[in-house]
Amino acid sequence: MRYWSLRALYGVLFSLSVLLLTPRTGYRFNLKKGDIAPRDIIAPCDFYVKKPQEQYALEKERAYMLVPPVLVYTGIDEEIMEYLKKFPEKERKKIISVLSKGVLETKDEIPPFYGRKVVVKRDSREYMVDKDSILTLSEAKRRLSEIKDPKIDTLFYMLTPNLRVDLVETERRRKEAGDKVSPYKGRVLKGEMIIRAHDVVTEEVEEKLRSLEEARRGKREIKVYAGKFLYLIFLVSFLYFYLYFKKKEILDSLRHILLIFFVSLIILFIARITTLLDNPFAFYILPLGFAGLTLTLLSDFELGIIGSLFLSMSLLLFTGLRSYIPFILTLTGIGGGIEVRKLRHRAEFYYSGIVIFFILLISMVSVELVRGMRVLEILKASGFCVLNTLGSVLLTLGFLPVFERLFHLTTNLTYLELSDLNRPILRRLAMEAPGTFNHSLIVGALAEAACEAIGANSLLARVGGYYHDIGKIKRPEFFIENSTGKNPHDRLSPRTSAIILKSHVKDGVELARKERLPEEIIRIIREHHGTTLIRAFYEKEKRENGEVDEKEFRYPGPVPSSRESAVVMLADSVEAAARSLEEPAPEKIKALIEKIVDEKVKDHQMDNSGLSLKDIEKIKEVFYPFLCGSRHERIDYEGLGE
């Protein structure tokens, strides 16, 4: 099955995201020093009582500082020993006696510690030596200056320290001593009474309760996470099977799956932030309306509803299973989606914010009044409704262009912008191919009305109608609606004329890509003729040269792959044909519509469009009164208007 692995990956990623983002739950008492115990609390297991963090830190520091610094004796330099042979024996012994005790450059080298004795390592043995008995280089010279010998000055010049502080070893011993300090101050056995009901919580009891929470947390969290994971498996499975049976085209779309995941991730991230806020109304900030608006605009209202419901059920893991908050937030997502599901004006998008605000406000006030909350507190909570509304609208405005570009999806807001007739490409069409421009406006209006009747995206159809023939800009004079004199096809062979007519589709696609039009519009441009036969030139070629290959006179296709694309094809064909009627009487128009639409169906142009027979009948019904009101004449060149 297509994208199977991707669906599984989405489920895993969503589950992990919620597991990581949801607050950790555990064995909690929420009792502090001075509180009254509501019940007897008995130790459910053996556990150690942890020392307060400050006490533990002080004890570790004391153990660290009690370790004496380690000094290493390096002996008397051989050069000095050789030089000492020049001294009389008495002076030589005195000098050796002083130097053999060890000489340090300066006592500032010794790191601070608690105590008076340091460790001196001499060969493989260690000695505890009083810090004050250690001589510095200057002190050693002072003692030896009593020797009245001219050679003593040379000795002073040769003297260097023979004691050094081993900082690495000192730090190792100190760290080892600090690590040996126990973080526990005692042990509580299973079944031991920690505190009786109605007793005041003391500092000692509070320490025991905190220690019990930590001892139980690890064991309990495994169960909690297992429960969360199973719950998420259920939610993802529910979403999967719903889409499988109801919206399989979304389940098979990489873009839509990633869209759902990223929208979910944003909501869950904001939910995690709200758990850090110490406010009982914090969850009312969650902009679930953002999910409803975004999914509806980038897909459809049905996905907006199911997405909002899916996320609200996920949010139960954040709200401690307080179901009323996610339920209220679900209503905001659905309400926002209702307002923008058939967006036709930009103002309607901002109206959705008002809808979200009032849904949230009324729901919140109703629920909190039932729960007994005071009116003043409810007024304070109303501020969170404002933040929720602003968050939903601003997040949607901020992320819509990102998602559109990232996932190559298009919203009605974009179609509204593209429907502006002052856009450069449409102005160019109006100036260079005015007949085509007028034809395109009528096709757009006709397609919009038909799509409105069958429940398709009428705005997409209208915009697709505006742009479907932009390829004619390249050679406008070869299309009869732009011709003001002789028909240029009269001097061309039928094959050449067919090639020119077919080229406007390819040229239109290239121009659309250059203008960075959405893929949905490009698809309509590419498909608006499908694989239709250019019958006039085909028949002319047959008359002139006998049998010909029909494929050479068919548009390259493909046939319409969406309802909107198919409606634009039908609107284009019937409008062009109706313009060519010399006497556009209602009965002729009706017969013309029946003939053209039926021909498209028999020619298999509607096979991949998703239009039902019922849809096609509704389209005919819409076309008839619309075209009856159109009385513009059009020159007929034997069906070449296609």
mmCIF file of C-alpha atoms in Angstrom, residues 158-471:
data_model
loop_
_atom_site.group_PDB
_atom_site.id
_atom_site.type_symbol
_atom_site.label_atom_id
_atom_site.label_comp_id
_atom_site.label_asym_id
_atom_site.label_seq_id
_atom_site.Cartn_x
_atom_site.Cartn_y
_atom_site.Cartn_z
ATOM 1 C CA MET A 158 71.656 27.194 41.248
ATOM 2 C CA LEU A 159 68.801 26.526 43.707
ATOM 3 C CA THR A 160 65.361 25.593 42.291
ATOM 4 C CA PRO A 161 62.212 24.286 44.093
ATOM 5 C CA ASN A 162 62.136 20.523 44.637
ATOM 6 C CA LEU A 163 58.520 20.378 45.822
ATOM 7 C CA ARG A 164 55.543 20.761 43.459
ATOM 8 C CA VAL A 165 51.804 20.559 44.040
ATOM 9 C CA ASP A 166 50.187 17.606 42.226
ATOM 10 C CA LEU A 167 46.890 19.284 41.310
ATOM 11 C CA VAL A 168 45.589 16.318 39.312
ATOM 12 C CA GLU A 169 46.050 13.844 42.174
ATOM 13 C CA THR A 170 44.718 16.338 44.698
ATOM 14 C CA GLU A 171 41.559 16.888 42.632
ATOM 15 C CA ARG A 172 41.080 13.144 42.131
ATOM 16 C CA ARG A 173 41.239 12.465 45.883
ATOM 17 C CA ARG A 174 38.930 15.350 46.676
ATOM 18 C CA LYS A 175 36.338 14.262 44.107
ATOM 19 C CA GLU A 176 36.528 10.729 45.434
ATOM 20 C CA ALA A 177 35.932 11.995 48.964
ATOM 21 C CA GLY A 178 32.965 14.098 47.804
ATOM 22 C CA ASP A 179 31.450 11.147 45.965
ATOM 23 C CA LYS A 180 31.585 9.058 49.124
ATOM 24 C CA VAL A 181 29.232 11.443 50.898
ATOM 25 C CA SER A 182 25.832 9.762 51.061
ATOM 26 C CA PRO A 183 22.873 11.750 49.705
ATOM 27 C CA TYR A 184 20.635 9.980 52.184
ATOM 28 C CA LYS A 185 20.011 10.761 55.814
ATOM 29 C CA GLY A 186 18.025 7.684 56.718
ATOM 30 C CA ARG A 187 15.820 4.838 55.574
ATOM 31 C CA VAL A 188 12.086 4.210 55.812
ATOM 32 C CA LEU A 189 10.873 0.629 55.792
ATOM 33 C CA LYS A 190 7.788 -0.665 54.014
ATOM 34 C CA GLY A 191 4.706 -0.333 56.236
ATOM 35 C CA GLU A 192 6.219 2.407 58.385
ATOM 36 C CA MET A 193 3.856 5.263 59.261
ATOM 37 C CA ILE A 194 5.124 8.475 57.687
ATOM 38 C CA ILE A 195 2.366 10.771 58.979
ATOM 39 C CA ARG A 196 -1.085 10.283 60.447
ATOM 40 C CA ALA A 197 -4.237 11.944 59.196
ATOM 41 C CA HIS A 198 -4.750 15.521 60.442
ATOM 42 C CA ASP A 199 -1.153 15.843 61.700
ATOM 43 C CA VAL A 200 0.889 18.878 60.719
ATOM 44 C CA VAL A 201 3.558 18.212 58.102
ATOM 45 C CA THR A 202 6.993 18.866 59.580
ATOM 46 C CA GLU A 203 10.214 19.472 57.686
ATOM 47 C CA GLU A 204 11.276 15.868 58.345
ATOM 48 C CA VAL A 205 7.963 14.500 57.039
ATOM 49 C CA GLU A 206 8.162 16.710 53.942
ATOM 50 C CA GLU A 207 11.626 15.292 53.206
ATOM 51 C CA LYS A 208 10.269 11.755 53.518
ATOM 52 C CA LEU A 209 7.361 12.511 51.171
ATOM 53 C CA ARG A 210 9.647 14.041 48.527
ATOM 54 C CA SER A 211 11.930 11.031 48.771
ATOM 55 C CA LEU A 212 8.976 8.664 48.390
ATOM 56 C CA GLU A 213 7.828 10.564 45.278
ATOM 57 C CA GLU A 214 11.260 10.175 43.689
ATOM 58 C CA ALA A 215 11.513 6.516 44.668
ATOM 59 C CA ARG A 216 8.157 5.733 43.076
ATOM 60 C CA ARG A 217 8.547 7.992 40.047
ATOM 61 C CA GLY A 218 10.750 5.708 37.985
ATOM 62 C CA LYS A 219 8.531 2.664 38.484
ATOM 63 C CA ARG A 220 5.308 4.575 37.967
ATOM 64 C CA GLU A 221 6.465 6.504 34.900
ATOM 65 C CA ILE A 222 7.021 3.276 32.990
ATOM 66 C CA LYS A 223 3.337 2.474 33.479
ATOM 67 C CA VAL A 224 2.290 6.047 32.708
ATOM 68 C CA TYR A 225 4.256 6.157 29.464
ATOM 69 C CA ALA A 226 2.956 2.727 28.494
ATOM 70 C CA GLY A 227 -0.591 3.991 29.032
ATOM 71 C CA LYS A 228 0.087 7.135 27.017
ATOM 72 C CA PHE A 229 1.591 5.133 24.194
ATOM 73 C CA LEU A 230 -1.404 2.776 24.011
ATOM 74 C CA TYR A 231 -3.754 5.765 24.065
ATOM 75 C CA LEU A 232 -1.845 7.387 21.204
ATOM 76 C CA ILE A 233 -1.842 4.148 19.226
ATOM 77 C CA PHE A 234 -5.629 4.200 19.535
ATOM 78 C CA LEU A 235 -5.831 7.845 18.396
ATOM 79 C CA VAL A 236 -3.511 7.384 15.419
ATOM 80 C CA SER A 237 -5.377 4.204 14.438
ATOM 81 C CA PHE A 238 -8.687 6.053 14.668
ATOM 82 C CA LEU A 239 -7.361 8.820 12.419
ATOM 83 C CA TYR A 240 -5.874 6.306 9.997
ATOM 84 C CA PHE A 241 -9.043 4.234 9.560
ATOM 85 C CA TYR A 242 -11.241 7.317 9.307
ATOM 86 C CA LEU A 243 -9.091 8.701 6.504
ATOM 87 C CA TYR A 244 -8.854 5.262 4.887
ATOM 88 C CA PHE A 245 -12.612 4.904 4.573
ATOM 89 C CA LYS A 246 -13.602 8.573 4.191
ATOM 90 C CA LYS A 247 -10.644 10.540 2.803
ATOM 91 C CA LYS A 248 -8.332 8.040 1.147
ATOM 92 C CA GLU A 249 -6.920 10.683 -1.190
ATOM 93 C CA ILE A 250 -5.481 12.472 1.854
ATOM 94 C CA LEU A 251 -4.048 9.266 3.275
ATOM 95 C CA ASP A 252 -2.250 8.680 -0.023
ATOM 96 C CA SER A 253 -0.891 12.232 -0.122
ATOM 97 C CA LEU A 254 2.576 12.788 1.301
ATOM 98 C CA ARG A 255 1.913 16.525 1.448
ATOM 99 C CA HIS A 256 -1.259 16.198 3.513
ATOM 100 C CA ILE A 257 0.235 13.675 5.919
ATOM 101 C CA LEU A 258 3.182 15.986 6.594
ATOM 102 C CA LEU A 259 0.795 18.921 6.965
ATOM 103 C CA ILE A 260 -1.202 17.091 9.646
ATOM 104 C CA PHE A 261 2.000 16.163 11.448
ATOM 105 C CA PHE A 262 3.463 19.678 11.509
ATOM 106 C CA VAL A 263 0.182 21.283 12.588
ATOM 107 C CA SER A 264 -0.062 18.681 15.364
ATOM 108 C CA LEU A 265 3.520 19.320 16.431
ATOM 109 C CA ILE A 266 2.946 23.084 16.703
ATOM 110 C CA ILE A 267 -0.169 22.608 18.846
ATOM 111 C CA LEU A 268 1.560 20.065 21.097
ATOM 112 C CA PHE A 269 4.587 22.322 21.530
ATOM 113 C CA ILE A 270 2.350 25.209 22.630
ATOM 114 C CA ALA A 271 0.507 22.812 24.946
ATOM 115 C CA ARG A 272 3.815 21.864 26.563
ATOM 116 C CA ILE A 273 4.598 25.533 27.180
ATOM 117 C CA THR A 274 1.214 26.051 28.861
ATOM 118 C CA THR A 275 2.029 23.294 31.349
ATOM 119 C CA LEU A 276 4.893 25.466 32.600
ATOM 120 C CA LEU A 277 2.524 28.349 33.385
ATOM 121 C CA ASP A 278 1.275 28.395 36.947
ATOM 122 C CA ASN A 279 -2.283 29.365 36.043
ATOM 123 C CA PRO A 280 -5.470 27.260 36.098
ATOM 124 C CA PHE A 281 -6.721 28.946 32.913
ATOM 125 C CA ALA A 282 -3.501 28.442 30.928
ATOM 126 C CA PHE A 283 -4.983 25.685 28.754
ATOM 127 C CA TYR A 284 -7.571 28.117 27.402
ATOM 128 C CA ILE A 285 -4.683 29.708 25.472
ATOM 129 C CA LEU A 286 -4.237 26.621 23.276
ATOM 130 C CA PRO A 287 -5.040 27.839 19.734
ATOM 131 C CA LEU A 288 -6.836 24.772 18.441
ATOM 132 C CA GLY A 289 -8.652 27.126 16.085
ATOM 133 C CA PHE A 290 -5.325 27.351 14.242
ATOM 134 C CA ALA A 291 -5.573 23.644 13.424
ATOM 135 C CA GLY A 292 -9.181 23.949 12.261
ATOM 136 C CA LEU A 293 -8.466 27.006 10.107
ATOM 137 C CA THR A 294 -5.244 25.669 8.591
ATOM 138 C CA LEU A 295 -6.492 22.171 7.774
ATOM 139 C CA THR A 296 -9.745 23.523 6.336
ATOM 140 C CA LEU A 297 -8.023 26.133 4.186
ATOM 141 C CA LEU A 298 -5.286 23.797 2.932
ATOM 142 C CA SER A 299 -7.537 20.752 2.508
ATOM 143 C CA ASP A 300 -11.231 20.779 3.359
ATOM 144 C CA PHE A 301 -13.677 21.255 6.215
ATOM 145 C CA GLU A 302 -13.960 17.537 6.925
ATOM 146 C CA LEU A 303 -10.228 17.264 7.613
ATOM 147 C CA GLY A 304 -10.468 20.421 9.735
ATOM 148 C CA ILE A 305 -13.109 18.743 11.927
ATOM 149 C CA ILE A 306 -11.368 15.393 12.276
ATOM 150 C CA GLY A 307 -8.000 17.097 12.826
ATOM 151 C CA SER A 308 -9.417 19.290 15.602
ATOM 152 C CA LEU A 309 -11.047 16.286 17.263
ATOM 153 C CA PHE A 310 -7.851 14.242 16.966
ATOM 154 C CA LEU A 311 -5.731 16.985 18.545
ATOM 155 C CA SER A 312 -8.233 17.692 21.306
ATOM 156 C CA MET A 313 -8.171 14.022 22.296
ATOM 157 C CA SER A 314 -4.369 14.187 22.326
ATOM 158 C CA LEU A 315 -4.501 17.229 24.609
ATOM 159 C CA LEU A 316 -6.164 15.108 27.289
ATOM 160 C CA LEU A 317 -2.638 13.948 28.129
ATOM 161 C CA PHE A 318 -1.698 17.545 28.951
ATOM 162 C CA THR A 319 -4.777 18.535 30.939
ATOM 163 C CA GLY A 320 -4.657 15.631 33.361
ATOM 164 C CA LEU A 321 -7.649 13.989 31.642
ATOM 165 C CA ARG A 322 -9.889 17.006 32.359
ATOM 166 C CA SER A 323 -12.034 16.392 29.315
ATOM 167 C CA TYR A 324 -14.032 19.617 29.306
ATOM 168 C CA ILE A 325 -11.081 21.799 28.201
ATOM 169 C CA PRO A 326 -10.206 19.810 25.036
ATOM 170 C CA PHE A 327 -13.926 19.575 24.272
ATOM 171 C CA ILE A 328 -14.263 23.368 24.376
ATOM 172 C CA LEU A 329 -11.142 23.769 22.245
ATOM 173 C CA THR A 330 -12.557 21.311 19.689
ATOM 174 C CA LEU A 331 -15.530 23.619 19.225
ATOM 175 C CA THR A 332 -13.182 26.512 18.398
ATOM 176 C CA GLY A 333 -11.436 24.435 15.726
ATOM 177 C CA ILE A 334 -14.733 23.383 14.164
ATOM 178 C CA GLY A 335 -16.198 26.896 14.419
ATOM 179 C CA GLY A 336 -13.198 28.444 12.698
ATOM 180 C CA GLY A 337 -13.356 25.806 9.965
ATOM 181 C CA ILE A 338 -17.060 26.458 9.342
ATOM 182 C CA GLU A 339 -16.387 30.144 8.754
ATOM 183 C CA VAL A 340 -13.598 29.621 6.195
ATOM 184 C CA ARG A 341 -14.756 26.403 4.507
ATOM 185 C CA LYS A 342 -16.078 28.368 1.515
ATOM 186 C CA LEU A 343 -13.913 31.451 1.758
ATOM 187 C CA ARG A 344 -14.774 34.021 -0.903
ATOM 188 C CA HIS A 345 -13.600 37.258 0.704
ATOM 189 C CA ARG A 346 -10.578 38.003 2.888
ATOM 190 C CA ALA A 347 -12.873 39.573 5.493
ATOM 191 C CA GLU A 348 -14.443 36.152 6.066
ATOM 192 C CA PHE A 349 -11.100 34.944 7.408
ATOM 193 C CA TYR A 350 -11.113 37.619 10.104
ATOM 194 C CA TYR A 351 -14.754 36.845 10.901
ATOM 195 C CA SER A 352 -13.529 33.371 11.818
ATOM 196 C CA GLY A 353 -11.545 34.942 14.673
ATOM 197 C CA ILE A 354 -14.738 36.493 16.037
ATOM 198 C CA VAL A 355 -16.479 33.114 15.790
ATOM 199 C CA ILE A 356 -13.620 31.402 17.642
ATOM 200 C CA PHE A 357 -13.688 34.054 20.386
ATOM 201 C CA PHE A 358 -17.416 33.807 21.077
ATOM 202 C CA ILE A 359 -17.467 30.003 20.941
ATOM 203 C CA LEU A 360 -14.612 29.863 23.440
ATOM 204 C CA LEU A 361 -16.032 32.594 25.672
ATOM 205 C CA ILE A 362 -19.563 31.186 25.851
ATOM 206 C CA SER A 363 -18.330 27.612 26.366
ATOM 207 C CA MET A 364 -15.813 28.630 29.022
ATOM 208 C CA VAL A 365 -18.295 30.776 30.959
ATOM 209 C CA SER A 366 -20.940 28.036 30.857
ATOM 210 C CA VAL A 367 -18.602 25.295 32.059
ATOM 211 C CA GLU A 368 -16.912 27.373 34.757
ATOM 212 C CA LEU A 369 -20.269 28.582 36.146
ATOM 213 C CA VAL A 370 -21.371 24.959 36.450
ATOM 214 C CA ARG A 371 -18.089 24.198 38.240
ATOM 215 C CA GLY A 372 -18.849 26.972 40.737
ATOM 216 C CA MET A 373 -16.223 29.512 39.729
ATOM 217 C CA ARG A 374 -16.703 33.087 40.901
ATOM 218 C CA VAL A 375 -17.697 35.731 38.354
ATOM 219 C CA LEU A 376 -14.523 37.769 38.977
ATOM 220 C CA GLU A 377 -12.341 34.762 38.167
ATOM 221 C CA ILE A 378 -14.366 34.099 35.015
ATOM 222 C CA LEU A 379 -13.751 37.676 33.887
ATOM 223 C CA LYS A 380 -10.018 37.121 34.370
ATOM 224 C CA ALA A 381 -10.240 33.916 32.354
ATOM 225 C CA SER A 382 -11.868 35.852 29.505
ATOM 226 C CA GLY A 383 -8.484 37.408 28.800
ATOM 227 C CA PHE A 384 -7.198 33.976 27.843
ATOM 228 C CA CYS A 385 -10.024 33.712 25.301
ATOM 229 C CA VAL A 386 -8.694 36.861 23.636
ATOM 230 C CA LEU A 387 -5.164 35.405 23.580
ATOM 231 C CA ASN A 388 -6.504 32.162 22.102
ATOM 232 C CA THR A 389 -8.294 34.028 19.320
ATOM 233 C CA LEU A 390 -5.278 36.173 18.475
ATOM 234 C CA GLY A 391 -3.035 33.118 18.568
ATOM 235 C CA SER A 392 -5.295 31.131 16.243
ATOM 236 C CA VAL A 393 -5.593 33.906 13.659
ATOM 237 C CA LEU A 394 -1.956 35.066 13.764
ATOM 238 C CA LEU A 395 -0.543 31.535 13.657
ATOM 239 C CA THR A 396 -2.738 30.747 10.671
ATOM 240 C CA LEU A 397 -1.662 33.898 8.842
ATOM 241 C CA GLY A 398 1.980 33.191 9.679
ATOM 242 C CA PHE A 399 2.117 29.511 8.787
ATOM 243 C CA LEU A 400 -0.232 29.425 5.771
ATOM 244 C CA PRO A 401 2.327 30.807 3.289
ATOM 245 C CA VAL A 402 4.987 28.534 4.803
ATOM 246 C CA PHE A 403 2.827 25.425 4.429
ATOM 247 C CA GLU A 404 1.687 26.473 0.947
ATOM 248 C CA ARG A 405 5.269 26.759 -0.268
ATOM 249 C CA LEU A 406 6.603 23.789 1.709
ATOM 250 C CA PHE A 407 3.884 21.296 0.765
ATOM 251 C CA HIS A 408 2.775 22.845 -2.553
ATOM 252 C CA LEU A 409 -0.775 23.307 -1.287
ATOM 253 C CA THR A 410 -2.994 26.253 -2.141
ATOM 254 C CA THR A 411 -5.689 28.005 -0.111
ATOM 255 C CA ASN A 412 -8.693 30.021 -1.171
ATOM 256 C CA LEU A 413 -6.836 33.096 0.101
ATOM 257 C CA THR A 414 -4.285 32.544 -2.650
ATOM 258 C CA TYR A 415 -7.035 31.976 -5.208
ATOM 259 C CA LEU A 416 -8.613 35.268 -4.109
ATOM 260 C CA GLU A 417 -5.331 37.045 -4.791
ATOM 261 C CA LEU A 418 -5.050 35.342 -8.182
ATOM 262 C CA SER A 419 -8.599 36.401 -9.102
ATOM 263 C CA ASP A 420 -7.508 40.046 -9.177
ATOM 264 C CA LEU A 421 -7.932 41.073 -12.820
ATOM 265 C CA ASN A 422 -5.178 43.655 -12.401
ATOM 266 C CA ARG A 423 -2.522 40.988 -12.079
ATOM 267 C CA PRO A 424 0.152 41.524 -14.775
ATOM 268 C CA ILE A 425 -0.504 38.289 -16.664
ATOM 269 C CA LEU A 426 -4.261 38.944 -16.874
ATOM 270 C CA ARG A 427 -3.717 42.557 -17.915
ATOM 271 C CA ARG A 428 -1.361 41.309 -20.590
ATOM 272 C CA LEU A 429 -4.026 38.851 -21.758
ATOM 273 C CA ALA A 430 -6.579 41.685 -21.896
ATOM 274 C CA MET A 431 -4.254 43.884 -23.940
ATOM 275 C CA GLU A 432 -2.782 41.295 -26.323
ATOM 276 C CA ALA A 433 -5.714 38.891 -26.660
ATOM 277 C CA PRO A 434 -8.873 40.820 -25.688
ATOM 278 C CA GLY A 435 -11.233 38.265 -27.198
ATOM 279 C CA THR A 436 -9.595 35.465 -25.226
ATOM 280 C CA PHE A 437 -9.715 37.616 -22.094
ATOM 281 C CA ASN A 438 -13.479 38.175 -22.378
ATOM 282 C CA HIS A 439 -13.992 34.496 -23.149
ATOM 283 C CA SER A 440 -11.940 33.559 -20.052
ATOM 284 C CA LEU A 441 -14.006 35.807 -17.785
ATOM 285 C CA ILE A 442 -17.219 34.139 -18.936
ATOM 286 C CA VAL A 443 -15.696 30.652 -18.600
ATOM 287 C CA GLY A 444 -14.587 31.518 -15.062
ATOM 288 C CA ALA A 445 -18.041 32.737 -14.060
ATOM 289 C CA LEU A 446 -19.726 29.755 -15.728
ATOM 290 C CA ALA A 447 -17.375 27.252 -14.053
ATOM 291 C CA GLU A 448 -17.824 28.939 -10.679
ATOM 292 C CA ALA A 449 -21.609 28.648 -10.835
ATOM 293 C CA ALA A 450 -21.440 24.999 -11.893
ATOM 294 C CA CYS A 451 -18.982 24.050 -9.149
ATOM 295 C CA GLU A 452 -21.115 25.831 -6.584
ATOM 296 C CA ALA A 453 -24.014 23.602 -7.618
ATOM 297 C CA ILE A 454 -22.083 20.323 -7.307
ATOM 298 C CA GLY A 455 -20.145 21.220 -4.146
ATOM 299 C CA ALA A 456 -16.709 21.520 -5.779
ATOM 300 C CA ASN A 457 -14.248 24.359 -5.174
ATOM 301 C CA SER A 458 -15.980 27.118 -7.110
ATOM 302 C CA LEU A 459 -13.255 29.688 -6.419
ATOM 303 C CA LEU A 460 -10.591 27.395 -7.883
ATOM 304 C CA ALA A 461 -12.809 26.830 -10.920
ATOM 305 C CA ARG A 462 -13.319 30.568 -11.434
ATOM 306 C CA VAL A 463 -9.600 31.335 -11.194
ATOM 307 C CA GLY A 464 -8.797 28.332 -13.385
ATOM 308 C CA GLY A 465 -11.215 29.724 -15.957
ATOM 309 C CA TYR A 466 -9.443 33.089 -15.888
ATOM 310 C CA TYR A 467 -6.046 31.528 -16.591
ATOM 311 C CA HIS A 468 -6.900 28.486 -18.721
ATOM 312 C CA ASP A 469 -6.109 30.190 -22.050
ATOM 313 C CA ILE A 470 -3.114 32.378 -21.116
ATOM 314 C CA GLY A 471 -1.044 30.345 -23.588
#
